Amino acid sequence: MRWLSIIVLVMLFFRIMAEGIGHDVHIIRYDSSDGLMDADVSCALQDSVGYIWLSTHDGLVRYDGHAFKTYKVYPGDDSPLFVNRINYIGEDKNHDILCYSNKKYFRFCRDTEKFEETRDTIEGRWHSESRFRAYYDKLRLVEEYKGYR
């Protein structure tokens, strides 16, 4: 009987917590007036430090909760990444950002703020087209995003 009481109390606690969490969610839209220069985001990631990283058609974007910073390549900067379109991102064991672009992997090194070519890959190939398409299809069902590409 004692175990049953404990289980009921634990379930009641989680029920109360779940209700409280659901009421605090709100969506904020960012655009170029906020510093997000390219709104065509292909992938998003919150890293182990807390930054939000976005892969876009015009570079890698970091959001620190206050401002956006875009990292791109420019002609003559000797970057192995030769286009700014980044399709998918992930975080490696050194907390650098792995980027997938033009069928190759690149590492964005936080210390130097430069792109390097790498043989590392994003674990699990979670960035496959079919899995990405499944997330996209689910997102289209959210009422606030109907009509967005």
Coordinates of N, CA and C in Angstrom, one line a residue, residues 16-140:
I16 N 1.4 17.7 -12.7 CA 1.4 19.1 -12.4 C 2.5 19.8 -13.1
M17 N 3.7 19.2 -13.1 CA 4.8 19.8 -13.8 C 4.6 19.9 -15.3
A18 N 4.0 18.9 -15.9 CA 3.7 18.9 -17.3 C 2.7 20.0 -17.7
E19 N 1.7 20.2 -16.9 CA 0.7 21.3 -17.1 C 1.4 22.7 -17.1
G20 N 2.3 22.9 -16.1 CA 2.9 24.1 -15.9 C 3.8 24.5 -17.1
I21 N 4.5 23.5 -17.6 CA 5.4 23.7 -18.7 C 4.7 24.1 -20.0
G22 N 3.6 23.5 -20.3 CA 2.8 23.8 -21.5 C 2.3 25.2 -21.7
H23 N 2.1 25.9 -20.6 CA 1.5 27.2 -20.6 C 2.6 28.3 -20.8
D24 N 3.9 28.1 -20.7 CA 4.9 29.1 -20.9 C 5.5 29.1 -22.3
V25 N 5.0 28.3 -23.2 CA 5.7 28.3 -24.5 C 5.1 29.4 -25.4
H26 N 6.0 30.1 -26.1 CA 5.6 31.1 -27.1 C 6.6 31.1 -28.2
I27 N 6.1 31.5 -29.3 CA 7.0 31.5 -30.5 C 7.4 33.0 -30.9
I28 N 8.7 33.2 -31.1 CA 9.2 34.5 -31.5 C 9.7 34.4 -32.9
R29 N 9.4 35.2 -33.8 CA 9.9 35.2 -35.2 C 11.0 36.3 -35.3
Y30 N 12.1 35.8 -35.9 CA 13.2 36.8 -36.2 C 13.4 36.9 -37.7
D31 N 13.9 38.1 -38.0 CA 14.1 38.4 -39.4 C 15.3 39.3 -39.5
S32 N 15.5 39.9 -40.7 CA 16.7 40.8 -40.9 C 16.7 42.0 -40.0
S33 N 15.6 42.5 -39.6 CA 15.6 43.6 -38.7 C 16.1 43.3 -37.3
D34 N 16.2 41.9 -37.0 CA 16.7 41.5 -35.7 C 18.2 41.0 -35.9
G35 N 18.7 41.0 -37.1 CA 20.1 40.6 -37.3 C 20.2 39.3 -38.0
L36 N 19.1 38.6 -38.2 CA 19.1 37.3 -38.9 C 19.0 37.6 -40.4
M37 N 20.2 37.6 -41.1 CA 20.3 38.1 -42.5 C 19.7 37.1 -43.5
D38 N 19.6 35.8 -43.2 CA 19.0 34.8 -44.1 C 18.0 34.0 -43.3
A39 N 16.8 34.1 -43.6 CA 15.7 33.4 -42.9 C 15.5 32.0 -43.4
D40 N 16.2 31.6 -44.4 CA 16.1 30.3 -45.0 C 17.0 29.3 -44.2
V41 N 16.5 28.9 -43.1 CA 17.3 28.0 -42.2 C 17.0 26.5 -42.5
S42 N 18.1 25.8 -42.7 CA 18.0 24.4 -43.0 C 18.2 23.5 -41.8
C43 N 18.8 24.0 -40.8 CA 19.0 23.1 -39.6 C 19.3 24.1 -38.4
A44 N 18.9 23.6 -37.2 CA 19.1 24.4 -36.0 C 19.7 23.4 -34.9
L45 N 20.5 24.0 -34.0 CA 21.2 23.2 -33.0 C 21.4 24.1 -31.8
Q46 N 21.1 23.6 -30.6 CA 21.6 24.3 -29.4 C 22.8 23.5 -28.9
D47 N 23.9 24.2 -28.8 CA 25.2 23.5 -28.4 C 25.3 23.3 -26.9
S48 N 26.4 22.7 -26.5 CA 26.6 22.4 -25.0 C 26.8 23.7 -24.2
V49 N 27.2 24.8 -24.8 CA 27.4 26.0 -24.1 C 26.1 26.8 -24.0
G50 N 25.1 26.5 -24.9 CA 23.9 27.2 -24.8 C 23.6 28.1 -26.0
Y51 N 24.5 28.2 -26.9 CA 24.3 29.0 -28.1 C 23.3 28.3 -29.1
I52 N 22.6 29.0 -29.8 CA 21.7 28.4 -30.9 C 22.5 28.7 -32.2
W53 N 22.7 27.6 -32.9 CA 23.4 27.7 -34.2 C 22.4 27.3 -35.3
L54 N 22.5 28.1 -36.4 CA 21.6 27.9 -37.6 C 22.4 27.7 -38.8
S55 N 22.1 26.7 -39.6 CA 22.7 26.6 -40.9 C 21.8 27.2 -41.9
T56 N 22.3 28.1 -42.8 CA 21.5 28.8 -43.7 C 22.1 28.7 -45.1
H57 N 21.4 29.3 -46.1 CA 21.9 29.3 -47.4 C 23.0 30.4 -47.6
D58 N 23.2 31.2 -46.5 CA 24.1 32.3 -46.6 C 25.1 32.3 -45.4
G59 N 25.4 31.1 -44.9 CA 26.4 31.0 -43.9 C 25.9 30.3 -42.6
L60 N 26.8 30.3 -41.6 CA 26.5 29.7 -40.3 C 26.2 30.8 -39.4
V61 N 25.1 30.7 -38.6 CA 24.7 31.8 -37.8 C 24.7 31.3 -36.3
R62 N 25.2 32.2 -35.4 CA 25.2 31.9 -34.0 C 24.3 32.9 -33.3
Y63 N 23.4 32.4 -32.4 CA 22.5 33.3 -31.7 C 22.8 33.1 -30.2
D64 N 23.2 34.2 -29.5 CA 23.5 34.1 -28.1 C 22.4 34.5 -27.1
G65 N 21.2 34.6 -27.6 CA 20.1 35.0 -26.8 C 19.8 36.5 -26.9
H66 N 20.8 37.3 -27.5 CA 20.6 38.7 -27.7 C 20.8 39.2 -29.1
A67 N 21.8 38.6 -29.8 CA 22.2 39.0 -31.1 C 22.6 37.8 -32.0
F68 N 22.5 38.0 -33.3 CA 22.9 37.0 -34.3 C 24.3 37.4 -34.8
K69 N 25.1 36.4 -35.1 CA 26.4 36.7 -35.7 C 26.5 35.6 -36.8
T70 N 26.8 36.1 -38.0 CA 26.9 35.2 -39.2 C 28.3 35.0 -39.6
Y71 N 28.7 33.8 -39.8 CA 30.0 33.4 -40.3 C 29.9 32.9 -41.7
K72 N 30.7 33.5 -42.6 CA 30.7 33.2 -44.0 C 32.1 33.2 -44.6
V73 N 32.2 32.7 -45.8 CA 33.4 32.7 -46.5 C 33.4 33.8 -47.5
Y74 N 34.6 34.4 -47.8 CA 34.7 35.5 -48.7 C 35.8 35.1 -49.7
P75 N 35.7 35.6 -50.9 CA 36.8 35.3 -51.9 C 38.1 35.8 -51.4
G76 N 39.1 34.9 -51.4 CA 40.5 35.2 -51.0 C 40.8 35.0 -49.6
D77 N 39.8 34.4 -48.8 CA 40.2 34.2 -47.4 C 40.7 32.8 -47.1
D78 N 41.1 32.1 -48.1 CA 41.7 30.8 -48.0 C 40.9 29.7 -47.3
S79 N 39.6 29.8 -47.3 CA 38.7 28.9 -46.6 C 38.5 27.7 -47.5
P80 N 38.5 26.5 -46.9 CA 38.2 25.3 -47.7 C 36.7 25.2 -48.1
L81 N 35.9 25.9 -47.3 CA 34.5 26.0 -47.6 C 34.3 27.1 -48.7
F82 N 33.9 26.7 -49.9 CA 33.9 27.7 -51.0 C 32.5 28.2 -51.3
V83 N 31.5 27.8 -50.6 CA 30.1 28.3 -50.8 C 29.6 28.6 -49.4
N84 N 28.7 29.5 -49.2 CA 28.1 29.8 -47.9 C 26.9 29.0 -47.6
R85 N 26.4 28.2 -48.5 CA 25.2 27.4 -48.2 C 25.6 26.2 -47.3
I86 N 25.1 26.1 -46.1 CA 25.4 25.0 -45.2 C 24.0 24.3 -45.0
N87 N 24.1 23.0 -45.2 CA 22.8 22.2 -45.2 C 22.5 21.7 -43.8
Y88 N 23.5 21.1 -43.1 CA 23.2 20.5 -41.8 C 24.4 20.8 -40.8
I89 N 24.1 20.8 -39.5 CA 25.1 21.1 -38.6 C 25.0 20.1 -37.4
G90 N 26.1 20.0 -36.6 CA 26.1 19.2 -35.4 C 27.3 19.6 -34.6
E91 N 27.4 19.2 -33.3 CA 28.5 19.6 -32.5 C 29.4 18.4 -32.3
D92 N 30.7 18.6 -32.4 CA 31.7 17.5 -32.2 C 32.1 17.5 -30.7
K93 N 33.0 16.5 -30.5 CA 33.4 16.3 -29.1 C 34.2 17.4 -28.5
N94 N 34.8 18.2 -29.4 CA 35.6 19.4 -29.0 C 34.7 20.7 -28.9
H95 N 33.4 20.5 -29.1 CA 32.5 21.6 -29.0 C 32.6 22.6 -30.2
D96 N 33.2 22.1 -31.2 CA 33.2 22.9 -32.5 C 32.0 22.5 -33.3
I97 N 31.6 23.2 -34.3 CA 30.4 23.0 -35.1 C 30.8 22.3 -36.4
L98 N 30.3 21.1 -36.6 CA 30.5 20.4 -37.8 C 29.4 20.8 -38.8
C99 N 29.8 21.1 -40.0 CA 28.9 21.6 -41.0 C 29.0 20.7 -42.2
Y100 N 27.9 20.4 -42.8 CA 27.8 19.6 -44.0 C 27.4 20.6 -45.2
S101 N 28.2 20.7 -46.2 CA 28.0 21.6 -47.3 C 28.6 21.0 -48.6
N102 N 27.9 21.0 -49.6 CA 28.4 20.6 -50.9 C 29.0 19.2 -50.9
K103 N 28.3 18.2 -50.2 CA 28.7 16.8 -50.0 C 30.0 16.6 -49.3
K104 N 30.4 17.6 -48.5 CA 31.7 17.5 -47.7 C 31.4 18.0 -46.3
Y105 N 32.2 17.6 -45.3 CA 32.1 18.1 -44.0 C 33.2 19.1 -43.7
F106 N 32.8 20.1 -42.9 CA 33.8 21.1 -42.5 C 33.6 21.4 -41.0
R107 N 34.6 21.8 -40.3 CA 34.5 22.1 -38.9 C 34.6 23.6 -38.8
F108 N 33.7 24.2 -38.0 CA 33.8 25.6 -37.7 C 34.5 25.7 -36.3
C109 N 35.7 26.1 -36.3 CA 36.5 26.1 -35.1 C 36.1 27.4 -34.3
R110 N 35.6 27.2 -33.1 CA 35.2 28.3 -32.2 C 36.4 29.3 -31.9
D111 N 37.6 28.7 -31.6 CA 38.7 29.5 -31.2 C 39.2 30.5 -32.3
T112 N 39.3 30.0 -33.5 CA 39.8 30.8 -34.6 C 38.6 31.5 -35.4
E113 N 37.4 31.0 -35.2 CA 36.2 31.4 -36.0 C 36.5 31.3 -37.5
K114 N 37.0 30.1 -37.9 CA 37.3 29.8 -39.3 C 36.8 28.4 -39.6
F115 N 36.6 28.1 -40.8 CA 36.2 26.8 -41.3 C 37.4 26.0 -41.7
E116 N 37.4 24.7 -41.3 CA 38.4 23.8 -41.7 C 37.8 22.5 -42.3
E117 N 38.5 22.0 -43.3 CA 38.0 20.7 -43.9 C 38.3 19.6 -42.9
T118 N 37.4 18.6 -42.8 CA 37.6 17.5 -41.8 C 37.0 16.2 -42.4
R119 N 37.5 15.1 -41.8 CA 37.0 13.8 -42.2 C 35.9 13.4 -41.2
D120 N 35.8 14.1 -40.1 CA 34.7 13.8 -39.2 C 33.4 13.9 -39.8
T121 N 32.4 13.1 -39.3 CA 31.1 13.2 -39.8 C 30.1 13.4 -38.7
I122 N 28.9 13.8 -39.0 CA 27.9 14.0 -38.0 C 27.3 12.6 -37.7
E123 N 27.4 12.3 -36.4 CA 27.0 10.9 -36.0 C 25.6 10.5 -36.4
G124 N 25.4 9.3 -36.8 CA 24.1 8.7 -37.1 C 23.5 9.2 -38.4
R125 N 24.2 10.0 -39.1 CA 23.7 10.5 -40.4 C 22.3 11.0 -40.2
W126 N 22.0 11.7 -39.1 CA 20.7 12.2 -38.8 C 20.2 13.3 -39.8
H127 N 21.2 13.7 -40.6 CA 20.9 14.8 -41.6 C 20.4 14.2 -42.9
S128 N 20.1 12.9 -43.0 CA 19.6 12.3 -44.3 C 18.4 13.0 -44.8
E129 N 18.2 13.1 -46.0 CA 17.1 13.8 -46.7 C 15.7 13.3 -46.2
S130 N 15.6 11.9 -46.0 CA 14.3 11.4 -45.6 C 13.9 11.8 -44.2
R131 N 14.9 11.8 -43.3 CA 14.6 12.2 -41.9 C 14.4 13.7 -41.8
F132 N 15.1 14.5 -42.6 CA 14.9 15.9 -42.6 C 13.5 16.2 -43.2
R133 N 13.1 15.5 -44.2 CA 11.7 15.7 -44.8 C 10.6 15.3 -43.8
A134 N 10.8 14.3 -42.9 CA 9.9 14.0 -41.9 C 9.7 15.1 -40.9
Y135 N 10.7 15.7 -40.5 CA 10.6 16.8 -39.5 C 9.9 18.0 -40.2
Y136 N 10.3 18.3 -41.4 CA 9.7 19.4 -42.2 C 8.2 19.2 -42.3
D137 N 7.8 17.9 -42.6 CA 6.4 17.6 -42.8 C 5.6 17.8 -41.5
K138 N 6.2 17.5 -40.3 CA 5.6 17.7 -39.0 C 5.4 19.2 -38.7
L139 N 6.5 20.0 -39.0 CA 6.5 21.4 -38.8 C 5.4 22.1 -39.6
R140 N 5.1 21.6 -40.8 CA 4.1 22.3 -41.6 C 2.7 22.2 -41.0

